[in-house]
Amino acid sequence: MPIESGSCASARQAKQKRKSHSLSIRRTNSSEQERAGLQRDMLEGQDSKLPSAVRNTLLELFGQIEREFENLYIENLELRREIDTLNERLAGEGQTIDGAELSKGQLKAKASHSTSQLSQKLKTTYKASTSKIVSSFKTTTSRAICQLVKEYVGHRDGIWDVSVAKTQPVVLGTASADHTALLWSIETGKCLVKYVGHVGSVNSIKFHPTEQVALTASGDQTAHIWRYIVQLPTPQPTADSNQVSGEDEVEFSDKDEPDGDGDGSSDCPTVRAPLTSLKSHQGVVIAADWLVGGKQAVTASWDRTANLYDVETSELVHSLTGHDQELTHCCTHPTQRLVVTSSRDTTFRLWDFRDPSIHSVNVFQGHTDTVTSAVFTVGDNVVSGSDDRTVKVWDLKNMRSPIATIRTDSAVNRINVCVGQRIIALPHDNRQVRLFDMSGVRLARLPRSNRQGHRRMVCCSAWCEDHPICNLFTCGFDRQAIGWNINIPALLQEK
């Protein structure tokens, strides 16, 4: 009668255990519905002030947690059995390999190596499952606090900048690589005015502090000041953004991009010529902004300079030199004659025009790649964002080191600060938009799914704190701007 070898017996034993394991999983799956029913009955019998929809969502999430950990427990048992089987097989092989005996130390080392590999597999599986569960909680929270309200579609190319008017009527402005700037009704998403005076990409747009006048910077080496007149349409009821569903991370193709003529921007009134054209740069004008009071404007260019102009006469007042590479952005202080310029030379500079006889400059160093933007906040702080994937908060009285550093997983583009609540909106190359407080604590990430959110790089963000419908706007290279409603009290409470 043939005698079964040790290896064949081990293989048969492992096969039987795997079969038993699969049967166990089938039994587990068959009882899931029964457990869910029992849990619902238990919850319904309890007093709770939670809405039924929220309770059902929590029930589903906890059920998912239980299933995940049950599967992990079963897999852990199976892996332990495989480890024991492997150790037994190695012990048997240690007496017969090449007719020589393995030393006890060699056998132990070999078994330890195999055990560590299986242990690593277990850890990886556990981490992936746990991360998925935690992610589902975060997604639910973000969607409750940050809701997409309106999409502004009409540009034929990527949108570089977004801004909100400071005077009534409050409108949204977008600057695009399609050589146009558009003004939108925030409530209806309808295009109100199209500016076509530039012959190059429109890289930024800013509104005058007291008049219906806009300032745009362009790749045609100029900045234009132009007047607009708008009549707001009657608002229409907006769809409930809570109905949008889907996974938080979805890959998109070019087919998913909005149509360039989506909202009929070609039908809105057109402004074809500026009131004033500012012409002193020898390269692309990448950004422009109004100084406090609106009587002067500053521009930043790829020719490595920033220029200060008198708006009424269009004359160049000062040329600000010192950056070693192209400028990427400029920003002015809301109440003081201060300007900050950022550059590809990894620095940003603070220019002080408060004393007409002295124009001082301070250089801030701390980033290791292009500084994409630097903006003022209330008080004596500046926030800078960079391609080095960090955002830094600085005290103007201490230039040596930042008082807070935010580290992210993607390059940061044109940031914006909610002045009243001191919340920073970070638009990223990886299509995400994250919200942080000034101390560097992450508050939320704007939801993305297969039906909402940006499909390509997010270029800019802009807060409008007092608007009742949308208080945050973002734009991207997917040719659309998006209006969000951020429940700031709930956001800060979650913190």
Short mmCIF file of C-alpha atoms in Angstrom, two decimals:
data_model
loop_
_atom_site.label_atom_id
_atom_site.label_comp_id
_atom_site.label_asym_id
_atom_site.label_seq_id
_atom_site.Cartn_x
_atom_site.Cartn_y
_atom_site.Cartn_z
CA MET A 1 0.00 0.00 0.00
CA PRO A 2 1.57 3.33 -1.06
CA ILE A 3 2.52 5.74 1.68
CA GLU A 4 1.49 9.41 1.23
CA SER A 5 4.44 11.79 1.38
CA GLY A 6 4.55 14.64 3.94
CA SER A 7 4.31 17.37 1.25
CA CYS A 8 1.22 15.77 -0.35
CA ALA A 9 -0.45 15.52 3.04
CA SER A 10 0.30 19.16 3.76
CA ALA A 11 -1.10 20.22 0.39
CA ARG A 12 -4.30 18.21 0.98
CA GLN A 13 -4.64 19.70 4.46
CA ALA A 14 -4.20 23.25 3.13
CA LYS A 15 -6.77 22.58 0.41
CA GLN A 16 -9.31 21.36 2.98
CA LYS A 17 -8.70 24.45 5.12
CA ARG A 18 -9.19 26.79 2.15
CA LYS A 19 -12.43 25.00 1.33
CA SER A 20 -13.56 25.40 4.93
CA HIS A 21 -12.58 29.09 4.77
CA SER A 22 -14.66 29.68 1.60
CA LEU A 23 -17.65 27.96 3.17
CA SER A 24 -17.26 30.21 6.20
CA ILE A 25 -17.28 33.31 4.01
CA ARG A 26 -20.41 32.10 2.19
CA ARG A 27 -22.12 31.56 5.53
CA THR A 28 -21.03 35.05 6.58
CA ASN A 29 -22.43 36.66 3.43
CA SER A 30 -25.72 34.79 3.73
CA SER A 31 -26.24 36.11 7.25
CA GLU A 32 -25.45 39.77 6.46
CA GLN A 33 -29.04 40.61 5.56
CA GLU A 34 -30.32 38.98 8.76
CA ARG A 35 -27.86 41.00 10.87
CA ALA A 36 -28.78 44.22 9.06
CA GLY A 37 -32.45 43.56 9.75
CA LEU A 38 -31.79 42.89 13.43
CA GLN A 39 -29.72 46.06 13.75
CA ARG A 40 -32.44 48.14 12.13
CA ASP A 41 -35.01 46.70 14.52
CA MET A 42 -32.75 47.54 17.45
CA LEU A 43 -32.23 51.11 16.25
CA GLU A 44 -35.92 51.65 15.58
CA GLY A 45 -36.64 50.57 19.14
CA GLN A 46 -34.30 53.17 20.58
CA ASP A 47 -34.97 56.84 21.24
CA SER A 48 -32.89 59.06 18.92
CA LYS A 49 -33.04 62.64 17.74
CA LEU A 50 -31.16 61.81 14.55
CA PRO A 51 -33.10 62.01 11.27
CA SER A 52 -33.94 58.62 9.81
CA ALA A 53 -31.74 59.23 6.75
CA VAL A 54 -28.72 59.92 8.96
CA ARG A 55 -29.45 56.87 11.10
CA ASN A 56 -29.69 54.66 8.01
CA THR A 57 -26.38 56.02 6.73
CA LEU A 58 -24.70 55.33 10.07
CA LEU A 59 -26.18 51.83 10.10
CA GLU A 60 -24.77 51.09 6.65
CA LEU A 61 -21.34 52.43 7.64
CA PHE A 62 -21.18 50.39 10.85
CA GLY A 63 -22.36 47.34 8.97
CA GLN A 64 -19.54 47.88 6.49
CA ILE A 65 -17.06 48.17 9.37
CA GLU A 66 -18.28 44.89 10.86
CA ARG A 67 -18.04 43.06 7.52
CA GLU A 68 -14.55 44.41 6.83
CA PHE A 69 -13.19 43.38 10.22
CA GLU A 70 -14.89 40.00 10.06
CA ASN A 71 -13.24 39.31 6.72
CA LEU A 72 -9.92 40.49 8.12
CA TYR A 73 -10.31 38.17 11.10
CA ILE A 74 -11.03 35.18 8.86
CA GLU A 75 -8.11 36.03 6.59
CA ASN A 76 -5.87 36.41 9.62
CA LEU A 77 -6.78 32.89 10.78
CA GLU A 78 -6.08 31.50 7.33
CA LEU A 79 -2.72 33.25 7.14
CA ARG A 80 -1.77 31.84 10.54
CA ARG A 81 -2.61 28.33 9.30
CA GLU A 82 -0.48 28.87 6.20
CA ILE A 83 2.41 30.05 8.38
CA ASP A 84 2.17 26.88 10.48
CA THR A 85 2.02 24.71 7.36
CA LEU A 86 5.01 26.51 5.85
CA ASN A 87 7.05 26.07 9.02
CA GLU A 88 6.24 22.34 9.09
CA ARG A 89 7.23 21.94 5.42
CA LEU A 90 10.50 23.84 5.96
CA ALA A 91 11.29 21.64 8.95
CA GLY A 92 10.77 18.53 6.81
CA GLU A 93 12.84 19.89 3.91
CA GLY A 94 15.64 20.83 6.27
CA GLN A 95 16.52 17.13 6.69
CA THR A 96 16.62 16.09 3.03
CA ILE A 97 17.73 19.06 0.87
CA ASP A 98 20.81 18.01 -1.17
CA GLY A 99 21.44 15.19 1.32
CA ALA A 100 22.70 17.68 3.90
CA GLU A 101 21.13 18.99 7.04
CA LEU A 102 20.33 22.65 7.49
CA SER A 103 21.55 24.20 10.65
CA LYS A 104 18.98 25.33 13.16
CA GLY A 105 19.93 28.97 12.58
CA GLN A 106 19.49 28.70 8.78
CA LEU A 107 16.11 27.02 9.18
CA LYS A 108 14.97 29.68 11.63
CA ALA A 109 16.10 32.48 9.31
CA LYS A 110 14.28 30.98 6.32
CA ALA A 111 11.08 30.46 8.28
CA SER A 112 11.32 33.97 9.74
CA HIS A 113 11.66 35.50 6.26
CA SER A 114 8.55 33.70 4.99
CA THR A 115 6.63 34.64 8.12
CA SER A 116 7.54 38.33 7.76
CA GLN A 117 6.32 38.33 4.14
CA LEU A 118 2.95 36.93 5.16
CA SER A 119 2.78 39.34 8.10
CA GLN A 120 3.42 42.28 5.75
CA LYS A 121 0.63 41.09 3.49
CA LEU A 122 -1.73 41.01 6.46
CA LYS A 123 -0.74 44.54 7.53
CA THR A 124 -1.22 45.91 3.99
CA THR A 125 -4.68 44.34 3.69
CA TYR A 126 -5.70 45.68 7.10
CA LYS A 127 -4.45 49.19 6.32
CA ALA A 128 -6.22 49.34 2.95
CA SER A 129 -9.53 48.16 4.42
CA THR A 130 -9.34 50.52 7.38
CA SER A 131 -8.43 53.50 5.14
CA LYS A 132 -11.44 52.76 2.96
CA ILE A 133 -13.74 52.83 5.99
CA VAL A 134 -12.25 56.07 7.36
CA SER A 135 -12.45 57.66 3.89
CA SER A 136 -16.17 56.93 3.73
CA PHE A 137 -16.68 58.84 7.01
CA LYS A 138 -14.66 61.82 5.78
CA THR A 139 -16.53 61.89 2.46
CA THR A 140 -19.92 61.98 4.20
CA THR A 141 -18.78 64.80 6.50
CA SER A 142 -17.29 66.90 3.66
CA ARG A 143 -20.43 66.63 1.55
CA ALA A 144 -22.59 67.77 4.45
CA ILE A 145 -20.43 70.85 5.13
CA CYS A 146 -19.21 71.72 1.59
CA GLN A 147 -21.89 71.67 -1.09
CA LEU A 148 -21.59 72.43 -4.79
CA VAL A 149 -24.22 75.02 -5.67
CA LYS A 150 -23.56 76.28 -9.20
CA GLU A 151 -21.31 75.61 -12.20
CA TYR A 152 -20.34 78.47 -14.51
CA VAL A 153 -19.74 77.07 -18.00
CA GLY A 154 -19.03 79.09 -21.13
CA HIS A 155 -15.28 79.48 -21.67
CA ARG A 156 -13.59 77.66 -24.53
CA ASP A 157 -10.29 77.10 -22.70
CA GLY A 158 -8.94 76.78 -19.17
CA ILE A 159 -9.79 79.40 -16.55
CA TRP A 160 -6.77 80.91 -14.80
CA ASP A 161 -8.40 83.24 -12.29
CA VAL A 162 -11.68 83.93 -10.51
CA SER A 163 -12.74 87.01 -8.56
CA VAL A 164 -15.87 88.50 -6.94
CA ALA A 165 -17.02 92.11 -7.35
CA LYS A 166 -16.75 94.33 -4.26
CA THR A 167 -19.66 96.59 -5.24
CA GLN A 168 -23.35 96.04 -5.96
CA PRO A 169 -24.47 94.18 -7.96
CA VAL A 170 -22.14 91.38 -6.80
CA VAL A 171 -21.00 89.38 -9.83
CA LEU A 172 -18.40 86.69 -10.47
CA GLY A 173 -15.50 87.31 -12.87
CA THR A 174 -13.38 84.70 -14.66
CA ALA A 175 -10.20 85.09 -16.73
CA SER A 176 -9.46 82.47 -19.35
CA ALA A 177 -6.82 81.24 -21.78
CA ASP A 178 -9.45 81.68 -24.53
CA HIS A 179 -8.52 85.44 -24.57
CA THR A 180 -11.73 86.51 -22.81
CA ALA A 181 -12.96 87.54 -19.38
CA LEU A 182 -16.56 86.76 -18.43
CA LEU A 183 -18.85 88.19 -15.76
CA TRP A 184 -21.51 85.89 -14.31
CA SER A 185 -24.65 86.03 -12.24
CA ILE A 186 -23.74 84.11 -9.09
CA GLU A 187 -27.32 83.02 -8.49
CA THR A 188 -28.29 81.83 -11.98
CA GLY A 189 -24.95 80.94 -13.54
CA LYS A 190 -25.78 83.05 -16.58
CA CYS A 191 -23.06 85.01 -18.41
CA LEU A 192 -23.73 88.76 -18.12
CA VAL A 193 -20.76 90.41 -19.89
CA LYS A 194 -17.93 89.21 -22.11
CA TYR A 195 -14.70 91.21 -22.43
CA VAL A 196 -12.78 90.56 -25.68
CA GLY A 197 -10.25 93.41 -25.70
CA HIS A 198 -7.16 91.23 -25.19
CA VAL A 199 -5.31 89.36 -27.95
CA GLY A 200 -3.68 86.88 -25.58
CA SER A 201 -4.60 84.65 -22.67
CA VAL A 202 -6.34 86.57 -19.87
CA ASN A 203 -4.41 85.56 -16.77
CA SER A 204 -6.13 87.44 -13.96
CA ILE A 205 -9.14 89.60 -13.14
CA LYS A 206 -9.73 91.97 -10.22
CA PHE A 207 -12.65 94.33 -9.49
CA HIS A 208 -12.31 98.00 -8.51
CA PRO A 209 -13.07 98.58 -4.81
CA THR A 210 -15.81 101.18 -5.40
CA GLU A 211 -16.76 101.26 -9.11
CA GLN A 212 -18.07 98.85 -11.77
CA VAL A 213 -14.62 98.59 -13.32
CA ALA A 214 -12.44 95.52 -13.87
CA LEU A 215 -8.67 95.11 -14.22
CA THR A 216 -7.37 92.22 -16.36
CA ALA A 217 -3.81 91.05 -17.08
CA SER A 218 -2.91 89.26 -20.29
CA GLY A 219 -0.32 87.34 -22.23
CA ASP A 220 -0.39 90.16 -24.80
CA GLN A 221 1.98 92.07 -22.41
CA THR A 222 -0.71 94.53 -21.29
CA ALA A 223 -3.19 95.07 -18.48
CA HIS A 224 -6.60 96.54 -19.33
CA ILE A 225 -8.99 98.61 -17.24
CA TRP A 226 -12.56 98.38 -18.54
CA ARG A 227 -16.03 99.39 -17.39
CA TYR A 228 -19.03 97.07 -17.27
CA ILE A 229 -22.75 97.52 -16.77
CA VAL A 230 -24.80 94.51 -15.71
CA GLN A 231 -28.43 93.77 -15.03
CA LEU A 232 -28.91 90.71 -12.87
CA PRO A 233 -31.48 88.15 -14.10
CA THR A 234 -34.18 86.72 -11.86
CA PRO A 235 -32.75 83.83 -9.83
CA GLN A 236 -34.07 80.35 -10.61
CA PRO A 237 -34.45 77.54 -8.02
CA THR A 238 -31.23 75.57 -7.72
CA ALA A 239 -31.05 71.79 -7.62
CA ASP A 240 -30.27 70.12 -4.33
CA SER A 241 -26.56 69.32 -4.49
CA ASN A 242 -27.05 66.70 -1.78
CA GLN A 243 -28.53 64.40 -4.42
CA VAL A 244 -25.18 64.08 -6.15
CA SER A 245 -23.60 60.77 -5.33
CA GLY A 246 -20.53 58.75 -6.20
CA GLU A 247 -17.08 57.85 -5.00
CA ASP A 248 -14.80 60.63 -3.81
CA GLU A 249 -12.05 59.81 -6.31
CA VAL A 250 -12.97 59.18 -9.94
CA GLU A 251 -10.80 59.44 -13.03
CA PHE A 252 -12.17 61.59 -15.85
CA SER A 253 -11.51 61.70 -19.55
CA ASP A 254 -11.62 64.67 -21.92
CA LYS A 255 -15.11 63.57 -22.95
CA ASP A 256 -16.39 64.54 -19.51
CA GLU A 257 -15.38 68.20 -19.88
CA PRO A 258 -18.16 70.76 -20.16
CA ASP A 259 -19.03 72.10 -23.57
CA GLY A 260 -17.49 75.49 -24.26
CA ASP A 261 -20.88 76.90 -25.30
CA GLY A 262 -22.71 75.33 -22.36
CA ASP A 263 -24.44 78.47 -21.04
CA GLY A 264 -24.43 80.54 -24.20
CA SER A 265 -21.74 83.09 -23.33
CA SER A 266 -21.79 84.17 -26.99
CA ASP A 267 -25.24 85.68 -26.41
CA CYS A 268 -24.27 88.06 -23.61
CA PRO A 269 -23.28 91.75 -24.11
CA THR A 270 -19.68 92.26 -25.25
CA VAL A 271 -17.13 94.89 -24.22
CA ARG A 272 -14.52 95.24 -26.95
CA ALA A 273 -12.21 98.06 -25.85
CA PRO A 274 -10.69 99.15 -22.52
CA LEU A 275 -10.89 102.51 -20.81
CA THR A 276 -7.14 102.35 -20.26
CA SER A 277 -4.35 100.03 -21.39
CA LEU A 278 -1.23 99.70 -19.23
CA LYS A 279 1.78 99.05 -21.49
CA SER A 280 5.25 98.92 -20.01
CA HIS A 281 6.14 95.24 -19.73
CA GLN A 282 8.32 93.26 -22.11
CA GLY A 283 6.73 89.91 -21.31
CA VAL A 284 3.51 88.19 -20.31
CA VAL A 285 1.56 90.08 -17.63
CA ILE A 286 0.58 87.25 -15.31
CA ALA A 287 -1.36 89.18 -12.64
CA ALA A 288 -2.65 92.62 -11.66
CA ASP A 289 -4.38 94.17 -8.64
CA TRP A 290 -5.72 97.49 -7.33
CA LEU A 291 -3.99 99.36 -4.54
CA VAL A 292 -6.21 100.51 -1.68
CA GLY A 293 -8.46 103.34 -2.91
CA GLY A 294 -8.33 102.20 -6.54
CA LYS A 295 -6.27 105.13 -7.83
CA GLN A 296 -3.22 102.98 -8.57
CA ALA A 297 -2.74 99.47 -9.94
CA VAL A 298 0.16 97.02 -9.80
CA THR A 299 1.08 94.42 -12.42
CA ALA A 300 3.40 91.40 -12.33
CA SER A 301 5.16 90.09 -15.41
CA TRP A 302 7.35 87.34 -16.79
CA ASP A 303 9.91 90.07 -17.54
CA ARG A 304 10.85 89.73 -13.81
CA THR A 305 9.41 93.12 -12.84
CA ALA A 306 6.29 94.49 -11.20
CA ASN A 307 5.00 97.90 -12.26
CA LEU A 308 2.99 100.46 -10.31
CA TYR A 309 0.71 102.67 -12.45
CA ASP A 310 -1.41 105.76 -11.98
CA VAL A 311 -4.84 104.64 -13.17
CA GLU A 312 -6.08 108.05 -14.33
CA THR A 313 -3.07 108.88 -16.49
CA SER A 314 -1.84 105.31 -17.27
CA GLU A 315 1.66 106.51 -16.38
CA LEU A 316 4.27 104.22 -14.87
CA VAL A 317 4.98 105.37 -11.30
CA HIS A 318 7.48 102.71 -10.16
CA SER A 319 9.15 99.68 -11.67
CA LEU A 320 9.80 97.09 -8.96
CA THR A 321 12.90 95.05 -9.74
CA GLY A 322 14.84 92.45 -7.79
CA HIS A 323 13.35 89.04 -8.59
CA ASP A 324 15.75 86.69 -10.37
CA GLN A 325 13.11 84.85 -12.39
CA GLU A 326 9.61 85.34 -13.80
CA LEU A 327 6.91 86.68 -11.50
CA THR A 328 3.87 84.49 -10.90
CA HIS A 329 1.47 86.65 -8.89
CA CYS A 330 0.93 89.96 -7.11
CA CYS A 331 -1.45 91.00 -4.34
CA THR A 332 -2.25 94.21 -2.50
CA HIS A 333 -3.18 94.77 1.14
CA PRO A 334 -6.90 95.60 1.65
CA THR A 335 -6.29 98.62 3.89
CA GLN A 336 -2.62 99.65 3.52
CA ARG A 337 -0.31 100.60 0.66
CA LEU A 338 1.51 97.27 0.67
CA VAL A 339 2.21 94.96 -2.27
CA VAL A 340 3.50 91.39 -2.27
CA THR A 341 4.96 89.76 -5.41
CA SER A 342 5.81 86.08 -5.86
CA SER A 343 8.24 84.50 -8.30
CA ARG A 344 9.73 81.37 -9.76
CA ASP A 345 12.95 82.26 -7.90
CA THR A 346 11.38 80.56 -4.79
CA THR A 347 10.88 83.89 -2.96
CA PHE A 348 8.20 86.50 -2.48
CA ARG A 349 8.82 90.17 -1.78
CA LEU A 350 6.95 92.73 0.30
CA TRP A 351 6.95 96.28 -1.12
CA ASP A 352 6.00 99.12 1.23
CA PHE A 353 4.57 102.34 -0.27
CA ARG A 354 3.08 103.78 2.92
CA ASP A 355 5.79 106.42 3.08
CA PRO A 356 5.94 108.24 -0.30
CA SER A 357 9.62 109.09 0.19
CA ILE A 358 10.76 105.56 1.14
CA HIS A 359 9.93 102.41 -0.82
CA SER A 360 11.28 99.53 1.24
CA VAL A 361 11.37 95.89 0.18
CA ASN A 362 11.64 92.71 2.26
CA VAL A 363 12.49 89.31 0.83
CA PHE A 364 10.87 86.16 2.24
CA GLN A 365 12.76 82.91 1.72
CA GLY A 366 11.53 79.51 2.80
CA HIS A 367 10.15 77.68 -0.21
CA THR A 368 12.20 75.31 -2.37
CA ASP A 369 10.25 75.75 -5.63
CA THR A 370 8.20 78.36 -7.47
CA VAL A 371 6.05 80.53 -5.20
CA THR A 372 2.75 80.48 -7.05
CA SER A 373 1.01 83.11 -4.92
CA ALA A 374 1.26 85.13 -1.73
CA VAL A 375 -1.74 86.92 -0.20
CA PHE A 376 -2.45 89.21 2.72
CA THR A 377 -4.73 88.42 5.65
CA VAL A 378 -6.17 90.65 8.34
CA GLY A 379 -3.40 91.97 10.54
CA ASP A 380 0.27 91.37 9.90
CA ASN A 381 0.20 87.98 8.17
CA VAL A 382 0.98 86.79 4.65
CA VAL A 383 0.17 83.31 3.35
CA SER A 384 2.28 81.87 0.52
CA GLY A 385 1.73 78.79 -1.65
CA SER A 386 4.28 76.96 -3.75
CA ASP A 387 4.99 74.22 -6.24
CA ASP A 388 7.02 72.59 -3.45
CA ARG A 389 3.63 71.36 -2.12
CA THR A 390 3.65 73.57 0.95
CA VAL A 391 1.75 76.60 2.21
CA LYS A 392 3.41 78.85 4.77
CA VAL A 393 1.96 81.48 7.09
CA TRP A 394 4.29 84.41 7.83
CA ASP A 395 4.35 87.25 10.32
CA LEU A 396 5.40 90.47 8.59
CA LYS A 397 7.38 91.41 11.68
CA ASN A 398 9.45 88.22 11.49
CA MET A 399 10.77 87.38 8.03
CA ARG A 400 13.20 84.67 9.08
CA SER A 401 10.83 81.73 9.43
CA PRO A 402 7.10 80.99 8.96
CA ILE A 403 4.83 80.67 11.98
CA ALA A 404 2.99 77.71 10.40
CA THR A 405 3.66 75.29 7.53
CA ILE A 406 1.05 73.17 5.73
CA ARG A 407 2.41 70.16 3.83
CA THR A 408 0.30 68.69 1.02
CA ASP A 409 0.60 66.02 -1.65
CA SER A 410 0.39 68.28 -4.70
CA ALA A 411 1.56 71.64 -6.03
CA VAL A 412 -0.48 74.58 -4.69
CA ASN A 413 -1.85 77.24 -7.04
CA ARG A 414 -3.45 80.63 -6.35
CA ILE A 415 -4.65 80.53 -2.76
CA ASN A 416 -7.21 82.75 -1.05
CA VAL A 417 -7.99 83.49 2.60
CA CYS A 418 -11.43 83.91 4.13
CA VAL A 419 -10.54 87.05 6.07
CA GLY A 420 -13.30 86.96 8.68
CA GLN A 421 -12.86 83.30 9.62
CA ARG A 422 -9.15 82.99 8.72
CA ILE A 423 -9.67 79.91 6.53
CA ILE A 424 -7.27 79.22 3.65
CA ALA A 425 -8.54 77.62 0.42
CA LEU A 426 -5.84 75.61 -1.37
CA PRO A 427 -6.39 74.74 -5.07
CA HIS A 428 -4.13 71.91 -6.25
CA ASP A 429 -2.67 70.52 -9.45
CA ASN A 430 -4.26 67.16 -8.59
CA ARG A 431 -7.81 68.62 -8.92
CA GLN A 432 -8.39 68.80 -5.18
CA VAL A 433 -9.34 71.86 -3.10
CA ARG A 434 -8.54 71.70 0.61
CA LEU A 435 -9.44 74.05 3.46
CA PHE A 436 -7.05 74.78 6.36
CA ASP A 437 -7.03 77.19 9.25
CA MET A 438 -4.17 79.64 9.85
CA SER A 439 -2.47 77.32 12.32
CA GLY A 440 -2.18 74.60 9.68
CA VAL A 441 -5.06 72.35 10.81
CA ARG A 442 -6.91 70.70 7.94
CA LEU A 443 -10.64 71.47 8.05
CA ALA A 444 -12.11 69.83 4.95
CA ARG A 445 -11.65 68.80 1.35
CA LEU A 446 -14.21 69.88 -1.23
CA PRO A 447 -16.04 66.79 -2.51
CA ARG A 448 -15.22 65.33 -5.91
CA SER A 449 -17.25 62.61 -7.61
CA ASN A 450 -18.24 61.42 -11.04
CA ARG A 451 -20.84 64.20 -11.20
CA GLN A 452 -19.33 67.19 -9.42
CA GLY A 453 -16.00 68.90 -8.83
CA HIS A 454 -13.13 69.84 -11.11
CA ARG A 455 -11.88 67.43 -13.74
CA ARG A 456 -8.47 69.02 -14.25
CA MET A 457 -6.00 71.22 -12.40
CA VAL A 458 -7.66 73.75 -10.07
CA CYS A 459 -6.02 77.12 -10.74
CA CYS A 460 -7.53 79.57 -8.29
CA SER A 461 -9.93 80.09 -5.38
CA ALA A 462 -11.83 83.15 -4.13
CA TRP A 463 -13.94 83.69 -1.01
CA CYS A 464 -17.11 85.79 -0.88
CA GLU A 465 -17.97 85.59 2.80
CA ASP A 466 -21.20 87.58 2.83
CA HIS A 467 -22.97 85.96 -0.12
CA PRO A 468 -26.01 83.95 1.02
CA ILE A 469 -25.75 81.28 -1.71
CA CYS A 470 -22.08 80.78 -2.60
CA ASN A 471 -19.24 81.84 -0.32
CA LEU A 472 -16.35 80.10 -2.13
CA PHE A 473 -15.51 79.95 -5.82
CA THR A 474 -12.93 77.83 -7.64
CA CYS A 475 -11.85 77.62 -11.26
CA GLY A 476 -9.74 75.20 -13.23
CA PHE A 477 -8.35 74.10 -16.53
CA ASP A 478 -11.50 72.06 -17.16
CA ARG A 479 -13.02 75.34 -18.47
CA GLN A 480 -15.48 75.85 -15.63
CA ALA A 481 -15.83 77.80 -12.41
CA ILE A 482 -17.73 76.35 -9.46
CA GLY A 483 -19.65 78.06 -6.67
CA TRP A 484 -19.65 76.31 -3.28
CA ASN A 485 -21.59 76.81 -0.09
CA ILE A 486 -19.33 76.17 2.89
CA ASN A 487 -21.10 75.79 6.23
CA ILE A 488 -18.39 77.65 8.14
CA PRO A 489 -19.88 77.28 11.65
CA ALA A 490 -20.19 73.51 11.15
CA LEU A 491 -16.71 73.41 9.65
CA LEU A 492 -15.17 75.13 12.66
CA GLN A 493 -17.19 72.96 15.02
CA GLU A 494 -15.82 69.81 13.34
CA LYS A 495 -12.33 71.21 13.99
#
